[in-house]
PDB file of C-alpha atoms in Angstrom:
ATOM      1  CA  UNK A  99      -2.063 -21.834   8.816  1.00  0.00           C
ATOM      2  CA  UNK A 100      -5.227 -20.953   6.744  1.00  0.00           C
ATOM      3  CA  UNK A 101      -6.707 -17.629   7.734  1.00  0.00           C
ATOM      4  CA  UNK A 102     -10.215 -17.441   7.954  1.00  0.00           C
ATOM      5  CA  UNK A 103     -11.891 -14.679   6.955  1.00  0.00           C
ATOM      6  CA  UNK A 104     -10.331 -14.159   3.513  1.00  0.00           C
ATOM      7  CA  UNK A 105     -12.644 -13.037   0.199  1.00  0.00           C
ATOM      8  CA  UNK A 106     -14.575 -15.620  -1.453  1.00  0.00           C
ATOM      9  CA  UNK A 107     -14.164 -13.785  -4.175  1.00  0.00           C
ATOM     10  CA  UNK A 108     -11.027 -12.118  -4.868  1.00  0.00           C
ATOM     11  CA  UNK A 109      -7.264 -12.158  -5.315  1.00  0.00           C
ATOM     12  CA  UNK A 110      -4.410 -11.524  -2.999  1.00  0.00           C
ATOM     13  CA  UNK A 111      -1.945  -9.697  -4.867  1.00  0.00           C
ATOM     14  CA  UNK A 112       0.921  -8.774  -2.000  1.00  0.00           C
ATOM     15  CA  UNK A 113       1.854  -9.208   1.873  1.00  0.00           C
ATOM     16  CA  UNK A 114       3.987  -8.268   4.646  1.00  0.00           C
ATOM     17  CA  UNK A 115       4.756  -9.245   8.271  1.00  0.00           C
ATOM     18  CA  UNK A 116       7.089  -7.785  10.538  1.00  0.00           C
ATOM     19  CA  UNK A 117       9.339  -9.606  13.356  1.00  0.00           C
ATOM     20  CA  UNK A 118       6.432  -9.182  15.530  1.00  0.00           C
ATOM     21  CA  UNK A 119       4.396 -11.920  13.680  1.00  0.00           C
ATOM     22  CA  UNK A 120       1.914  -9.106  12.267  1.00  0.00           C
ATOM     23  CA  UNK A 121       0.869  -9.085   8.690  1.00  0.00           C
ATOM     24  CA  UNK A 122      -0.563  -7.274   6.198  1.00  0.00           C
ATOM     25  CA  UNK A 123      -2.464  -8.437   3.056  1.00  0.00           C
ATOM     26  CA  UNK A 124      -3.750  -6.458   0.273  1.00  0.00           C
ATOM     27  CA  UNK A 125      -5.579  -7.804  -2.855  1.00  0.00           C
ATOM     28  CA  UNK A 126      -8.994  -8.022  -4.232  1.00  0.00           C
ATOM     29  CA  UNK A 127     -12.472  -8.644  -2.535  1.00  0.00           C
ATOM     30  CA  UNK A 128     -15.002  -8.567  -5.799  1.00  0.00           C
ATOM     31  CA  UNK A 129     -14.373  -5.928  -8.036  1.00  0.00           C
ATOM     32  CA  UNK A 130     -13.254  -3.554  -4.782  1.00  0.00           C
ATOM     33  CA  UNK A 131     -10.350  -3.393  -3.320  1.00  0.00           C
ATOM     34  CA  UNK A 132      -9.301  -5.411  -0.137  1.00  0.00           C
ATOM     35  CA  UNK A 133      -6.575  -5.259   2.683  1.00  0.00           C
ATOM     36  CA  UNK A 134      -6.120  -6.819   6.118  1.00  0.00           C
ATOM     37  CA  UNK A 135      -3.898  -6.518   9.086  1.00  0.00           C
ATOM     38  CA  UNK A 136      -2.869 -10.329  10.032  1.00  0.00           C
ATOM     39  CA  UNK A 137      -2.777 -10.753  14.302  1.00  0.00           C
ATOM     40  CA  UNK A 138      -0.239 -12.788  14.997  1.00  0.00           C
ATOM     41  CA  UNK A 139      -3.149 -15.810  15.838  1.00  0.00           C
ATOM     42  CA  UNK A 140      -4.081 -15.179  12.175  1.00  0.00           C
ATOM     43  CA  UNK A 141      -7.163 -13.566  12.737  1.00  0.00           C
ATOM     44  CA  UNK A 142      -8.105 -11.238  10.356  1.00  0.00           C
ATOM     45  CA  UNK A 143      -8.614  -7.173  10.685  1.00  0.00           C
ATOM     46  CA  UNK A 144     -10.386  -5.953   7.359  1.00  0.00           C
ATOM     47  CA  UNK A 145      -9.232  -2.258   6.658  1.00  0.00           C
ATOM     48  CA  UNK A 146     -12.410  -0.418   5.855  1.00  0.00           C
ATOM     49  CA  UNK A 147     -12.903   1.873   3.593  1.00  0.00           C
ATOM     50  CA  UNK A 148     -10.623   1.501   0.043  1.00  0.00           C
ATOM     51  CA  UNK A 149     -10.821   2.689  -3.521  1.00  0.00           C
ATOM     52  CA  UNK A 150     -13.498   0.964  -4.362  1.00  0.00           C
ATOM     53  CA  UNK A 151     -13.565  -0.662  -7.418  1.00  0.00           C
ATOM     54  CA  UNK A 152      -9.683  -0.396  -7.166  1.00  0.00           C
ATOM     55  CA  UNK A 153      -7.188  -3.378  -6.144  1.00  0.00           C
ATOM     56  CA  UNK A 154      -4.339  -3.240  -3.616  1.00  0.00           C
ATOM     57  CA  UNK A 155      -1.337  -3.752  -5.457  1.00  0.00           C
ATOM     58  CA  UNK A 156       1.605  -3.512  -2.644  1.00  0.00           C
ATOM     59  CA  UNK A 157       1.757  -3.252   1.294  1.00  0.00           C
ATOM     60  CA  UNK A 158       3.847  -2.599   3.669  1.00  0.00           C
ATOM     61  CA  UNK A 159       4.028  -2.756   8.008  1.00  0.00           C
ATOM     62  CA  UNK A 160       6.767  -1.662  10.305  1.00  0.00           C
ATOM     63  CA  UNK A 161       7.628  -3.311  13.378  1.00  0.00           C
ATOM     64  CA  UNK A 162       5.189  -0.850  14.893  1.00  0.00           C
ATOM     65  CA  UNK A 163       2.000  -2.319  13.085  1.00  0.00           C
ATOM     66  CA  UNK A 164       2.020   0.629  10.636  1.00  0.00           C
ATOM     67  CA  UNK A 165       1.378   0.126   7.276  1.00  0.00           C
ATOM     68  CA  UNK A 166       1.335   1.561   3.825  1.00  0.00           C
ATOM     69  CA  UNK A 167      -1.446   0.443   1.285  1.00  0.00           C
ATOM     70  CA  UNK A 168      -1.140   1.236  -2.518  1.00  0.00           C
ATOM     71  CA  UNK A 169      -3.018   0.514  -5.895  1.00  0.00           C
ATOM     72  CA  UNK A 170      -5.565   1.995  -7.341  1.00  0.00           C
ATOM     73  CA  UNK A 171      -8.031   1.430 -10.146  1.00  0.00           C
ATOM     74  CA  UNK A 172      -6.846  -0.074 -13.437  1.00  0.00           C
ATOM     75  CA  UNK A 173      -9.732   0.379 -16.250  1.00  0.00           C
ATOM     76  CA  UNK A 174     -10.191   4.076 -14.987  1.00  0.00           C
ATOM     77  CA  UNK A 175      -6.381   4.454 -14.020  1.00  0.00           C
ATOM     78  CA  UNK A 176      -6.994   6.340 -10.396  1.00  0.00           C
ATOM     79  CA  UNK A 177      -4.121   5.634  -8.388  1.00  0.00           C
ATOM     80  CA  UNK A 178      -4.852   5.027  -4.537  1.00  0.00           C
ATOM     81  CA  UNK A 179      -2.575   5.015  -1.653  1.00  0.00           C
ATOM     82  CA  UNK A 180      -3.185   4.729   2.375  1.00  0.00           C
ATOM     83  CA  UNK A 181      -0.951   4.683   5.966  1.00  0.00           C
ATOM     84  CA  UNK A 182      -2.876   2.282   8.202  1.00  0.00           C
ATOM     85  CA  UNK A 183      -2.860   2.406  12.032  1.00  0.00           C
ATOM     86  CA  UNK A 184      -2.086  -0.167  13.622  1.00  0.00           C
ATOM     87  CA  UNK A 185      -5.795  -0.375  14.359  1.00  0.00           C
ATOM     88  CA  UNK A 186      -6.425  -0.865  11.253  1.00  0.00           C
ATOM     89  CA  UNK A 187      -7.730   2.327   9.806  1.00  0.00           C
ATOM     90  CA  UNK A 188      -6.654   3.857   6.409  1.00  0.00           C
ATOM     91  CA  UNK A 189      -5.954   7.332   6.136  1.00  0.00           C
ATOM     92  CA  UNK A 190      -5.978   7.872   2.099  1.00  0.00           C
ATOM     93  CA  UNK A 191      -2.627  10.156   0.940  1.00  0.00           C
ATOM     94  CA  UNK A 192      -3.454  12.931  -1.673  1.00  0.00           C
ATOM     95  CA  UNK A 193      -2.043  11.068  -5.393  1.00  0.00           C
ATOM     96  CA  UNK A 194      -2.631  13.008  -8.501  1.00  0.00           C
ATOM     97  CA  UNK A 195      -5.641  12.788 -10.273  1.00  0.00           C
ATOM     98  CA  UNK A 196      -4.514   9.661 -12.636  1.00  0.00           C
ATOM     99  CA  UNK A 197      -1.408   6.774 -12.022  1.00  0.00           C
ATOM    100  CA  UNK A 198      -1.103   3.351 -10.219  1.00  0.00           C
ATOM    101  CA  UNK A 199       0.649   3.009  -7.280  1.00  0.00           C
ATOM    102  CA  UNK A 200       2.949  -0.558  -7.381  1.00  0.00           C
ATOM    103  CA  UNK A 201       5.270  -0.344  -4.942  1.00  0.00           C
ATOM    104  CA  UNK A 202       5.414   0.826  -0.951  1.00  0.00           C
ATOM    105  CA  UNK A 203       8.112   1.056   1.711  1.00  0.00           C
ATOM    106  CA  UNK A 204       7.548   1.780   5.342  1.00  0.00           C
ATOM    107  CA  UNK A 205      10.410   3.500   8.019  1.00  0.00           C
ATOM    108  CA  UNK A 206      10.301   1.353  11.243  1.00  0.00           C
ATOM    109  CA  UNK A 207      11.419   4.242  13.336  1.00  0.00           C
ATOM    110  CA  UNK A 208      10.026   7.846  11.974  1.00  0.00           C
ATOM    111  CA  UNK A 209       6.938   5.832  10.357  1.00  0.00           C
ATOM    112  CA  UNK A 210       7.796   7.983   6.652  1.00  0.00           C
ATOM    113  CA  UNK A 211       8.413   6.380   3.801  1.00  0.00           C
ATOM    114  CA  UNK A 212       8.290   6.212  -0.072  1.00  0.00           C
ATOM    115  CA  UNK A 213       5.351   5.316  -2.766  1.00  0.00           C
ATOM    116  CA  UNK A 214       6.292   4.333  -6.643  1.00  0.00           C
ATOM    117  CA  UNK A 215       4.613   3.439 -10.089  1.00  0.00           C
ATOM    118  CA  UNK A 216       2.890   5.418 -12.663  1.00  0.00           C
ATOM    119  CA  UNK A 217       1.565   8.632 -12.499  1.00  0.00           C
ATOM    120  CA  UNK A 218       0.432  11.523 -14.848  1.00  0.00           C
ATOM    121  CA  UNK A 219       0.605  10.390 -18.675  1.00  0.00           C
ATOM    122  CA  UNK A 220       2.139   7.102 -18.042  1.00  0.00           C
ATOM    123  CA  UNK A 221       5.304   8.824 -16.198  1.00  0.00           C
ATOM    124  CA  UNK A 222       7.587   7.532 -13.648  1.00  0.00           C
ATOM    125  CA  UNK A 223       5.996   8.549 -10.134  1.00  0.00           C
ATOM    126  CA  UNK A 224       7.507   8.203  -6.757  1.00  0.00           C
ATOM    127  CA  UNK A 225       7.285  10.427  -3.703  1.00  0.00           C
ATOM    128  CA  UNK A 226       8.430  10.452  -0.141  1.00  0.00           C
ATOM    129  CA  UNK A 227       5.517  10.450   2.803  1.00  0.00           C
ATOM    130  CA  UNK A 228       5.457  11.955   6.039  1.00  0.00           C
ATOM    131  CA  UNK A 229       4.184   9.946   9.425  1.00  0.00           C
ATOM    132  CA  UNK A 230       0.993  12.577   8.609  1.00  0.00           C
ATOM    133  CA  UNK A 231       0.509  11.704   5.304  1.00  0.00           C
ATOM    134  CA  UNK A 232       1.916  14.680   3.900  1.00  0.00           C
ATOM    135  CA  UNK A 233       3.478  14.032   0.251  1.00  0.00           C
ATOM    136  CA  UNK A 234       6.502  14.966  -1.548  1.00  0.00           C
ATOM    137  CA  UNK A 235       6.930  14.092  -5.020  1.00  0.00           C
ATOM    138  CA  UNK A 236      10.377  13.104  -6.502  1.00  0.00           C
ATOM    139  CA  UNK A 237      11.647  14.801  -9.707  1.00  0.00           C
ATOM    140  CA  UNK A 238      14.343  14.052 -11.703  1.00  0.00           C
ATOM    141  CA  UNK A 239      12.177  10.912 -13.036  1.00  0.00           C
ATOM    142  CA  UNK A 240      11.634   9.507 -16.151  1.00  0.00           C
ATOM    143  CA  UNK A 241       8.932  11.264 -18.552  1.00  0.00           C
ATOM    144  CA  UNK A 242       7.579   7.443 -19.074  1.00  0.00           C
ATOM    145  CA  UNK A 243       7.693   4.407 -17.379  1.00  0.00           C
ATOM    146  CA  UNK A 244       6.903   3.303 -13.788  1.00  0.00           C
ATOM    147  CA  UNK A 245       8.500   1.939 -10.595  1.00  0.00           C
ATOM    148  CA  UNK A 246       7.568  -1.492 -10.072  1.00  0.00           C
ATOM    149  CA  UNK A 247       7.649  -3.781  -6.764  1.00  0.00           C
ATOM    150  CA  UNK A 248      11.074  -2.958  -6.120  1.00  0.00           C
ATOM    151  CA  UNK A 249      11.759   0.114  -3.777  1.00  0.00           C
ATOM    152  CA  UNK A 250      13.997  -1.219  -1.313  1.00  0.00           C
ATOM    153  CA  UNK A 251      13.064  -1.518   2.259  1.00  0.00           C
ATOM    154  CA  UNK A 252      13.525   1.241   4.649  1.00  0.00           C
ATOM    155  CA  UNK A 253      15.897   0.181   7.843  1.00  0.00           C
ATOM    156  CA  UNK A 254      18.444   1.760  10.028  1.00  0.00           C
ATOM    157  CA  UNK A 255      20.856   0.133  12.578  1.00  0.00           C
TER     158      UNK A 255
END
């Protein structure tokens, strides 16, 4: 299936979909940053209102349509992170002030989760979220390197 609706100009860098048939998409539109929630018939639902320029790097949805967004902007290195709604609405998380963010994972149940990659002079960053948005930072890490598309996914039985 094509999905209509997509950037003409633009990249898609990651996506998701959960056993409900809904998606998520994240990527490029331009210079700014782009991400969708896929409906199972495919139709698009553009998520308004990202880092802009920036690029979605990672996503991640739950089996309740939430999602987690991250990225950021890679010439000015300002990370950027968001939960979306099911809806479709972002709600950005409070990052420090420079880092990328390269890898997301999403709790199916409690709707928390974890957010990796880069952060303050080219460190290792990760930090656990809250359903609220609400971070915690992880420490212990690395003084350099990054976490990169690899935090495992979140389930429970």
């Amino acid at each position: 299936m094509e999905l209509p609706g997509l950037p003409s100009r633009g990249l898609t860098y990651r996506v998701a979909i959960n056993a409900k048939r809904k998606g998520i998409i994240g990527g490029t539109n331009g210079v700014d940053a782009y991400a969708a929630l896929v409906l199972p018939n495919g139709k698009l639902n553009v998520i308004e209102g990202l880092i802009a320029p920036g690029e979605i790097y990672t996503v991640a949805i739950n089996q309740g349509g939430r999602g987690i967004i991250g990225g950021g902007h890679l010439d000015s290195n300002i990370p950027y992170a968001a939960l979306v709604s099911p809806k479709g609405k972002a709600k950005p998380l409070d990052l420090p002030a420079t880092g990328l963010i390269y890898s997301v994972a999403i709790d199916d149940h409690t709707n928390e989760g974890l957010i990796g990659g880069k952060g303050p002079l080219n460190s290792a960053y990760a930090a656990l979220f809250s359903r609220k948005g609400s971070l915690k930072p992880l420490t212990g890490l690395p003084e350099s390197g990054a976490y990169f598309f690899g935090l495992p996914s979140i389930a429970r039985k």
